[in-house]
């Protein structure tokens, strides 16, 4: 694709990507995962109290945009992007910065 076509595709899929990230954040998906051990979607659904089928769809969407990685068995771990983001947020909060979990739309 050329530059213009890539920009149009980014505009089309940008909202979907941000909603996919937001849904995972609101459910606590990224808080329940770490890079040391993968979790199955069913285990994660039980921990989160989420519908297993719908959570699996969300996890696949998150994997499609690079937020999660699926292993050999249907099991997920956070992608490097999420791992780095969590470290950055932790360091900002440790330095007395804002606690992003306390920020809610409409506050």
XYZ file of N, CA, C and O in Angstrom:
428
model
N 0.832 -1.185 0.000
C 0.000 0.000 0.000
C 0.875 1.246 0.000
O 2.009 1.217 0.437
N 0.293 2.308 -0.436
C 1.036 3.568 -0.415
C 0.742 4.335 0.872
O -0.076 3.932 1.679
N 1.400 5.447 1.069
C 1.254 6.234 2.283
C -0.169 6.692 2.549
O -0.654 6.629 3.677
N -0.861 7.159 1.519
C -2.230 7.650 1.685
C -3.175 6.522 2.083
O -4.018 6.677 2.968
N -3.024 5.384 1.438
C -3.882 4.237 1.760
C -3.628 3.754 3.187
O -4.565 3.401 3.908
N -2.367 3.760 3.607
C -2.042 3.365 4.981
C -2.671 4.320 5.988
O -3.178 3.893 7.032
N -2.654 5.606 5.683
C -3.261 6.588 6.580
C -4.767 6.384 6.702
O -5.327 6.487 7.789
N -5.417 6.094 5.584
C -6.859 5.849 5.609
C -7.165 4.601 6.435
O -8.091 4.599 7.259
N -6.388 3.557 6.263
C -6.600 2.329 7.040
C -6.389 2.589 8.529
O -7.126 2.066 9.365
N -5.393 3.394 8.870
C -5.168 3.754 10.275
C -6.369 4.507 10.843
O -6.758 4.293 11.991
N -6.959 5.386 10.057
C -8.148 6.114 10.504
C -9.323 5.172 10.703
O -10.069 5.282 11.681
N -9.486 4.245 9.790
C -10.613 3.310 9.864
C -10.497 2.410 11.088
O -11.463 2.200 11.816
N -9.298 1.877 11.334
C -9.133 0.901 12.403
C -8.656 1.502 13.726
O -8.594 0.806 14.733
N -8.358 2.780 13.754
C -7.855 3.412 14.971
C -8.811 3.309 16.146
O -8.409 2.984 17.267
N -10.068 3.576 15.922
C -11.048 3.513 17.012
C -11.199 2.082 17.515
O -11.301 1.849 18.720
N -11.230 1.130 16.612
C -11.346 -0.276 17.005
C -10.159 -0.679 17.878
O -10.326 -1.338 18.894
N -8.966 -0.262 17.502
C -7.773 -0.584 18.288
C -7.857 0.013 19.685
O -7.558 -0.649 20.681
N -8.247 1.273 19.778
C -8.312 1.915 21.093
C -9.410 1.294 21.951
O -9.237 1.141 23.163
N -10.523 0.895 21.359
C -11.587 0.238 22.114
C -11.152 -1.148 22.583
O -11.511 -1.576 23.681
N -10.359 -1.828 21.779
C -9.841 -3.140 22.154
C -8.892 -3.018 23.340
O -8.959 -3.800 24.291
N -8.033 -2.028 23.313
C -7.138 -1.767 24.438
C -7.941 -1.372 25.677
O -7.714 -1.883 26.775
N -8.905 -0.489 25.509
C -9.716 -0.011 26.621
C -10.502 -1.147 27.281
O -10.559 -1.237 28.512
N -11.091 -2.016 26.482
C -11.866 -3.131 27.040
C -10.971 -4.036 27.884
O -11.358 -4.470 28.977
N -9.773 -4.317 27.403
C -8.848 -5.153 28.162
C -8.413 -4.496 29.460
O -8.285 -5.148 30.499
N -8.225 -3.191 29.410
C -7.820 -2.435 30.595
C -8.944 -2.413 31.624
O -8.731 -2.656 32.806
N -10.163 -2.127 31.162
C -11.301 -2.059 32.076
C -11.602 -3.409 32.720
O -11.986 -3.458 33.891
N -11.431 -4.492 31.979
C -11.668 -5.826 32.540
C -10.543 -6.283 33.467
O -10.721 -7.185 34.264
N -9.384 -5.678 33.333
C -8.241 -6.090 34.146
C -7.426 -7.212 33.531
O -6.670 -7.893 34.217
N -7.584 -7.422 32.221
C -6.867 -8.494 31.527
C -5.356 -8.364 31.732
O -4.690 -9.332 32.111
N -4.824 -7.182 31.532
C -3.377 -7.000 31.579
C -2.831 -7.126 32.998
O -1.688 -7.516 33.198
N -3.669 -6.820 33.975
C -3.247 -6.963 35.371
C -3.143 -8.425 35.787
O -2.422 -8.755 36.725
N -3.875 -9.293 35.126
C -3.890 -10.722 35.470
C -2.825 -11.538 34.737
O -2.666 -12.711 35.009
N -2.113 -10.916 33.807
C -1.126 -11.643 33.008
C 0.282 -11.195 33.347
O 0.507 -10.043 33.676
N 1.213 -12.102 33.268
C 2.627 -11.730 33.343
C 3.403 -12.601 32.371
O 2.895 -13.582 31.848
N 4.642 -12.216 32.109
C 5.433 -12.892 31.086
C 6.023 -14.215 31.563
O 6.541 -14.975 30.759
N 5.946 -14.495 32.858
C 6.554 -15.732 33.375
C 5.745 -16.977 33.060
O 6.292 -18.061 32.914
N 4.424 -16.838 32.998
C 3.599 -18.008 32.715
C 2.355 -17.597 31.946
O 1.733 -16.579 32.258
N 2.037 -18.393 30.961
C 0.851 -18.125 30.146
C -0.387 -18.636 30.875
O -0.312 -19.534 31.709
N -1.526 -18.040 30.572
C -2.799 -18.479 31.120
C -3.728 -18.819 29.977
O -3.720 -18.152 28.939
N -4.548 -19.829 30.196
C -5.534 -20.158 29.177
C -6.655 -19.122 29.225
O -6.915 -18.526 30.273
N -7.321 -18.919 28.101
C -8.453 -17.987 28.109
C -9.528 -18.384 29.118
O -10.136 -17.520 29.748
N -9.761 -19.690 29.301
C -10.772 -20.134 30.266
C -10.372 -19.793 31.695
O -11.205 -19.359 32.503
N -9.091 -19.980 32.025
C -8.604 -19.622 33.361
C -8.746 -18.126 33.592
O -9.214 -17.687 34.645
N -8.365 -17.350 32.603
C -8.459 -15.896 32.703
C -9.916 -15.463 32.847
O -10.235 -14.590 33.665
N -10.818 -16.087 32.092
C -12.245 -15.755 32.180
C -12.779 -16.036 33.584
O -13.533 -15.229 34.145
N -12.368 -17.161 34.164
C -12.817 -17.494 35.515
C -12.303 -16.474 36.534
O -13.044 -16.043 37.427
N -11.056 -16.070 36.398
C -10.476 -15.083 37.313
C -11.171 -13.725 37.204
O -11.313 -13.023 38.199
N -11.566 -13.368 35.999
C -12.174 -12.060 35.762
C -13.694 -12.065 35.905
O -14.319 -11.014 35.902
N -14.275 -13.255 35.997
C -15.728 -13.347 36.037
C -16.352 -12.957 34.704
O -17.436 -12.383 34.654
N -15.650 -13.274 33.624
C -16.099 -12.895 32.280
C -16.611 -14.113 31.519
O -16.258 -15.252 31.835
N -17.424 -13.875 30.521
C -17.900 -14.939 29.650
C -16.715 -15.475 28.849
O -16.047 -14.695 28.163
N -16.430 -16.777 28.919
C -15.250 -17.332 28.248
C -15.221 -17.109 26.733
O -14.172 -16.784 26.181
N -16.359 -17.248 26.079
C -16.402 -17.086 24.627
C -16.127 -15.639 24.233
O -15.336 -15.368 23.322
N -16.751 -14.716 24.927
C -16.561 -13.300 24.598
C -15.147 -12.843 24.952
O -14.534 -12.075 24.214
N -14.607 -13.331 26.073
C -13.243 -12.959 26.442
C -12.256 -13.502 25.416
O -11.308 -12.812 25.042
N -12.484 -14.724 24.936
C -11.597 -15.293 23.916
C -11.561 -14.398 22.676
O -10.500 -14.143 22.121
N -12.705 -13.890 22.282
C -12.762 -12.988 21.123
C -11.964 -11.714 21.380
O -11.246 -11.225 20.510
N -12.108 -11.171 22.588
C -11.354 -9.976 22.937
C -9.858 -10.265 22.933
O -9.064 -9.484 22.404
N -9.451 -11.399 23.501
C -8.031 -11.765 23.533
C -7.464 -11.916 22.127
O -6.337 -11.495 21.846
N -8.228 -12.513 21.223
C -7.770 -12.663 19.834
C -7.627 -11.290 19.174
O -6.673 -11.056 18.430
N -8.558 -10.394 19.445
C -8.463 -9.044 18.887
C -7.232 -8.327 19.447
O -6.506 -7.646 18.710
N -6.967 -8.513 20.736
C -5.789 -7.891 21.346
C -4.505 -8.488 20.770
O -3.530 -7.770 20.567
N -4.517 -9.756 20.507
C -3.344 -10.391 19.882
C -3.146 -9.867 18.454
O -2.015 -9.655 18.017
N -4.242 -9.622 17.756
C -4.155 -9.138 16.378
C -3.495 -7.769 16.284
O -2.862 -7.448 15.274
N -3.602 -6.969 17.340
C -2.987 -5.640 17.295
C -1.711 -5.579 18.137
O -1.180 -4.501 18.390
N -1.221 -6.734 18.560
C 0.083 -6.801 19.209
C 0.105 -6.574 20.705
O 1.173 -6.371 21.277
N -1.042 -6.613 21.368
C -1.077 -6.403 22.810
C -0.819 -7.691 23.585
O -0.305 -7.653 24.697
N -1.214 -8.817 23.012
C -1.020 -10.127 23.631
C -0.397 -11.073 22.621
O -0.424 -10.818 21.419
N 0.130 -12.167 23.142
C 0.660 -13.213 22.276
C 0.047 -14.541 22.704
O -0.068 -14.826 23.899
N -0.350 -15.328 21.726
C -0.862 -16.657 22.002
C 0.272 -17.654 21.858
O 1.049 -17.596 20.909
N 0.356 -18.588 22.816
C 1.380 -19.631 22.763
C 0.883 -20.821 21.963
O -0.105 -20.736 21.232
N 1.561 -21.974 22.106
C 1.192 -23.187 21.385
C -0.199 -23.663 21.749
O -1.042 -23.873 20.910
N -0.452 -23.873 23.017
C -1.803 -24.159 23.480
C -2.535 -22.822 23.470
O -1.896 -21.774 23.492
N -3.853 -22.852 23.483
C -4.519 -21.556 23.596
C -4.221 -20.935 24.964
O -4.925 -21.168 25.929
N -3.142 -20.222 25.048
C -2.748 -19.535 26.275
C -2.140 -18.196 25.896
O -1.535 -18.068 24.840
N -2.329 -17.210 26.753
C -1.892 -15.865 26.418
C -0.894 -15.319 27.428
O -0.904 -15.681 28.592
N -0.021 -14.476 26.929
C 0.909 -13.699 27.751
C 0.896 -12.283 27.189
O 0.588 -12.081 26.020
N 1.223 -11.295 28.009
C 1.259 -9.935 27.470
C 2.406 -9.772 26.476
O 3.476 -10.337 26.667
N 2.181 -9.027 25.438
C 3.238 -8.714 24.481
C 4.200 -7.727 25.120
O 3.904 -7.104 26.133
N 5.366 -7.580 24.536
C 6.399 -6.700 25.074
C 5.875 -5.276 25.251
O 6.209 -4.599 26.223
N 5.014 -4.828 24.359
C 4.447 -3.488 24.444
C 3.740 -3.278 25.782
O 3.962 -2.276 26.465
N 2.906 -4.213 26.185
C 2.162 -4.093 27.439
C 3.113 -4.192 28.625
O 2.991 -3.440 29.598
N 4.073 -5.092 28.550
C 5.053 -5.239 29.630
C 5.813 -3.937 29.844
O 5.980 -3.475 30.975
N 6.267 -3.317 28.778
C 6.989 -2.051 28.879
C 6.085 -0.935 29.386
O 6.511 -0.105 30.196
N 4.849 -0.914 28.944
C 3.914 0.112 29.381
C 3.642 -0.010 30.881
O 3.627 0.983 31.602
N 3.451 -1.244 31.364
C 3.212 -1.444 32.793
C 4.417 -0.988 33.619
O 4.258 -0.359 34.670
N 5.625 -1.269 33.150
C 6.829 -0.823 33.859
C 6.900 0.699 33.908
O 7.247 1.282 34.931
N 6.577 1.340 32.805
C 6.626 2.805 32.741
C 5.608 3.416 33.700
O 5.918 4.359 34.434
N 4.407 2.884 33.714
C 3.372 3.388 34.620
C 3.798 3.193 36.067
O 3.650 4.096 36.892
N 4.350 2.030 36.384
C 4.821 1.772 37.747
C 5.896 2.772 38.159
O 5.888 3.275 39.282
N 6.821 3.081 37.252
C 7.891 4.026 37.602
C 7.352 5.444 37.770
O 7.796 6.180 38.637
N 6.367 5.825 36.973
C 5.752 7.148 37.110
C 5.025 7.252 38.450
O 5.157 8.238 39.173
N 4.289 6.207 38.802
C 3.555 6.224 40.064
C 4.505 6.195 41.259
O 4.267 6.869 42.261
N 5.594 5.436 41.155
C 6.572 5.374 42.240
C 7.232 6.731 42.466
O 7.627 7.065 43.586
N 7.328 7.526 41.398
C 7.932 8.857 41.502
C 6.919 9.916 41.938
O 7.222 11.100 41.944
N 5.705 9.473 42.290
C 4.684 10.413 42.743
C 3.819 10.969 41.640
O 3.087 11.932 41.845
N 3.896 10.361 40.469
C 3.082 10.813 39.344
C 1.636 10.391 39.495
O 1.255 9.791 40.503
N 0.816 10.676 38.500
C -0.610 10.358 38.595
C -0.862 8.858 38.614
O -0.115 8.081 38.040
N -1.914 8.468 39.291
C -2.351 7.070 39.308
C -3.460 6.970 38.271
O -4.568 7.441 38.493
N -3.148 6.381 37.137
C -4.078 6.375 36.016
C -5.345 5.587 36.306
O -6.388 5.873 35.759
N -5.285 4.585 37.185
C -6.462 3.802 37.511
C -7.510 4.658 38.206
O -8.691 4.323 38.205
N -7.116 5.777 38.802
C -8.051 6.647 39.498
C -8.736 7.635 38.568
O -9.623 8.377 38.999
N -8.326 7.679 37.332
C -8.913 8.616 36.369
C -10.081 7.951 35.655
O -9.934 6.892 35.069
N -11.230 8.555 35.715
C -12.428 8.012 35.055
C -13.065 9.105 34.234
O -13.095 10.273 34.650
N -13.615 8.752 33.079
C -14.304 9.760 32.267
C -15.428 10.402 33.070
O -16.146 9.723 33.794
N -15.552 11.685 32.975
C -16.626 12.386 33.640
C -16.315 12.848 35.042
O -17.133 13.449 35.706
N -15.113 12.521 35.544
C -14.743 12.964 36.899
C -14.446 14.446 36.906
O -14.006 15.026 35.992
